[in-house]
Amino acid sequence: MNNGDDYLTKPFNPRELISRINNLLTIHYADKEAQFYEFKVNAKDKIIKSNDGNQLSLTKTERRLFFYMYENRDLILTKNQIIDYVWQFESASENTLNAYVKKLRTKLLDSGTIIETIYGIGYRLNGG
């Protein structure tokens, strides 16, 4: 595990801390591929494959977005949290984020079950 894989700001909910620890342990110590809906996810190598073995073609930004949400699955992430992580030092708006979520949903054949919109707040990647 690397230093700085995740962080929480104070005050924080203890359940969120436990969830994040479990997600980090899953990513760093679990089997190489984990079943996630109709996909096999390799969090270490940042690869998503369909169950028939075909790798999903994701852009760098789509991959960064998916795996940030995957590492924080079942947690509600604000739009600002996602934008700050995915685009870091680049400028991005909520509209940009919304467009990338739409592209990712299309590639995951998702109608809102996998990536859930939390209106007025952000998104949650549901556990699978």
Coordinates of C-alpha atoms in Angstrom, one line a residue:
M1 CA 0.0 0.0 0.0
N2 CA 1.3 3.5 -0.9
N3 CA 1.3 6.5 1.4
G4 CA -1.5 8.8 0.5
D5 CA -3.8 6.3 -1.3
D6 CA -6.8 8.0 0.4
Y7 CA -7.5 10.6 3.0
L8 CA -10.4 11.9 5.1
T9 CA -11.0 15.4 6.3
K10 CA -12.2 16.0 9.9
P11 CA -14.8 15.6 11.1
F12 CA -15.5 12.2 9.4
N13 CA -18.1 9.5 9.9
P14 CA -16.5 6.3 11.4
R15 CA -18.5 4.2 8.9
E16 CA -16.9 6.1 6.1
L17 CA -13.5 5.4 7.5
I18 CA -14.2 1.6 7.8
S19 CA -15.6 1.6 4.3
R20 CA -12.5 3.3 2.9
I21 CA -10.2 1.0 4.7
N22 CA -12.1 -2.1 3.4
N23 CA -12.0 -0.7 -0.1
L24 CA -8.2 -0.1 0.1
L25 CA -7.6 -3.6 1.5
T26 CA -9.7 -5.0 -1.3
I27 CA -7.7 -3.1 -4.0
H28 CA -4.3 -3.9 -2.6
Y29 CA -4.7 -7.4 -1.2
A30 CA -7.6 -9.1 -3.0
D31 CA -7.6 -11.4 -6.0
K32 CA -6.3 -9.8 -9.1
E33 CA -9.7 -9.7 -10.7
A34 CA -13.0 -9.0 -8.8
Q35 CA -16.5 -9.6 -10.2
F36 CA -18.4 -6.3 -10.5
Y37 CA -21.8 -6.6 -12.1
E38 CA -21.2 -8.1 -15.6
F39 CA -17.5 -7.1 -15.5
K40 CA -14.2 -8.3 -14.1
V41 CA -12.3 -5.4 -12.5
N42 CA -8.5 -5.5 -12.0
A43 CA -8.0 -2.5 -9.7
K44 CA -4.3 -3.0 -9.5
D45 CA -3.7 -2.7 -13.3
K46 CA -6.8 -0.5 -13.8
I47 CA -8.5 -2.8 -16.3
I48 CA -12.1 -3.6 -16.8
K49 CA -13.2 -6.6 -18.8
S50 CA -16.6 -7.9 -19.8
N51 CA -17.3 -11.4 -18.7
D52 CA -16.5 -12.7 -22.2
G53 CA -12.9 -11.4 -21.7
N54 CA -13.1 -8.2 -23.8
Q55 CA -11.4 -5.2 -22.3
L56 CA -13.5 -2.1 -22.1
S57 CA -11.9 0.8 -24.0
L58 CA -11.7 3.7 -21.7
T59 CA -10.0 7.0 -22.1
K60 CA -7.5 8.1 -19.5
T61 CA -10.1 10.4 -17.8
E62 CA -12.8 7.7 -17.9
R63 CA -10.4 5.2 -16.3
R64 CA -9.4 7.7 -13.6
L65 CA -13.1 8.5 -12.9
F66 CA -14.2 4.9 -12.8
F67 CA -11.4 3.7 -10.5
Y68 CA -11.7 6.7 -8.1
M69 CA -15.4 5.8 -7.8
Y70 CA -14.5 2.1 -7.6
E71 CA -12.0 2.7 -4.8
N72 CA -14.8 4.6 -2.9
R73 CA -17.7 2.4 -4.0
D74 CA -20.9 2.7 -1.9
L75 CA -19.8 6.1 -0.7
I76 CA -21.5 9.3 -1.9
L77 CA -18.9 11.4 -3.6
T78 CA -19.6 15.1 -4.1
K79 CA -19.1 16.5 -7.6
N80 CA -16.2 18.7 -6.2
Q81 CA -14.5 15.7 -4.7
I82 CA -14.6 13.9 -8.0
I83 CA -13.5 16.9 -10.0
D84 CA -10.6 17.6 -7.7
Y85 CA -9.4 14.0 -7.9
V86 CA -9.9 13.3 -11.6
W87 CA -8.9 16.6 -13.1
Q88 CA -6.5 17.7 -10.3
F89 CA -4.7 20.8 -11.7
E90 CA -6.8 21.1 -14.8
S91 CA -10.0 23.1 -15.0
A92 CA -13.2 21.2 -15.2
S93 CA -16.8 22.0 -14.6
E94 CA -19.8 20.0 -13.3
N95 CA -21.0 19.8 -16.9
T96 CA -17.6 18.2 -17.8
L97 CA -18.1 15.7 -15.0
N98 CA -21.7 15.0 -16.0
A99 CA -20.6 14.3 -19.6
Y100 CA -17.9 11.9 -18.5
V101 CA -20.3 10.1 -16.2
K102 CA -22.7 9.7 -19.1
K103 CA -19.9 8.3 -21.3
L104 CA -18.9 5.9 -18.6
R105 CA -22.5 4.8 -18.1
T106 CA -22.8 4.1 -21.8
K107 CA -19.7 1.9 -21.8
L108 CA -20.9 0.1 -18.7
L109 CA -24.4 -0.4 -20.3
D110 CA -25.7 1.3 -17.1
S111 CA -29.1 2.9 -16.8
G112 CA -28.3 4.4 -13.4
T113 CA -28.0 1.3 -11.3
I114 CA -24.2 1.1 -11.2
I115 CA -23.4 4.8 -11.1
E116 CA -26.2 6.4 -9.1
T117 CA -26.9 10.1 -9.3
I118 CA -27.3 11.7 -5.8
Y119 CA -29.2 14.8 -6.8
G120 CA -27.8 18.0 -5.6
I121 CA -24.7 16.3 -4.2
G122 CA -22.8 14.0 -6.6
Y123 CA -22.6 10.3 -7.5
R124 CA -22.2 6.9 -5.9
L125 CA -20.8 3.8 -7.5
N126 CA -22.9 1.0 -6.1
G127 CA -21.0 -2.1 -4.9
G128 CA -22.1 -4.8 -7.3

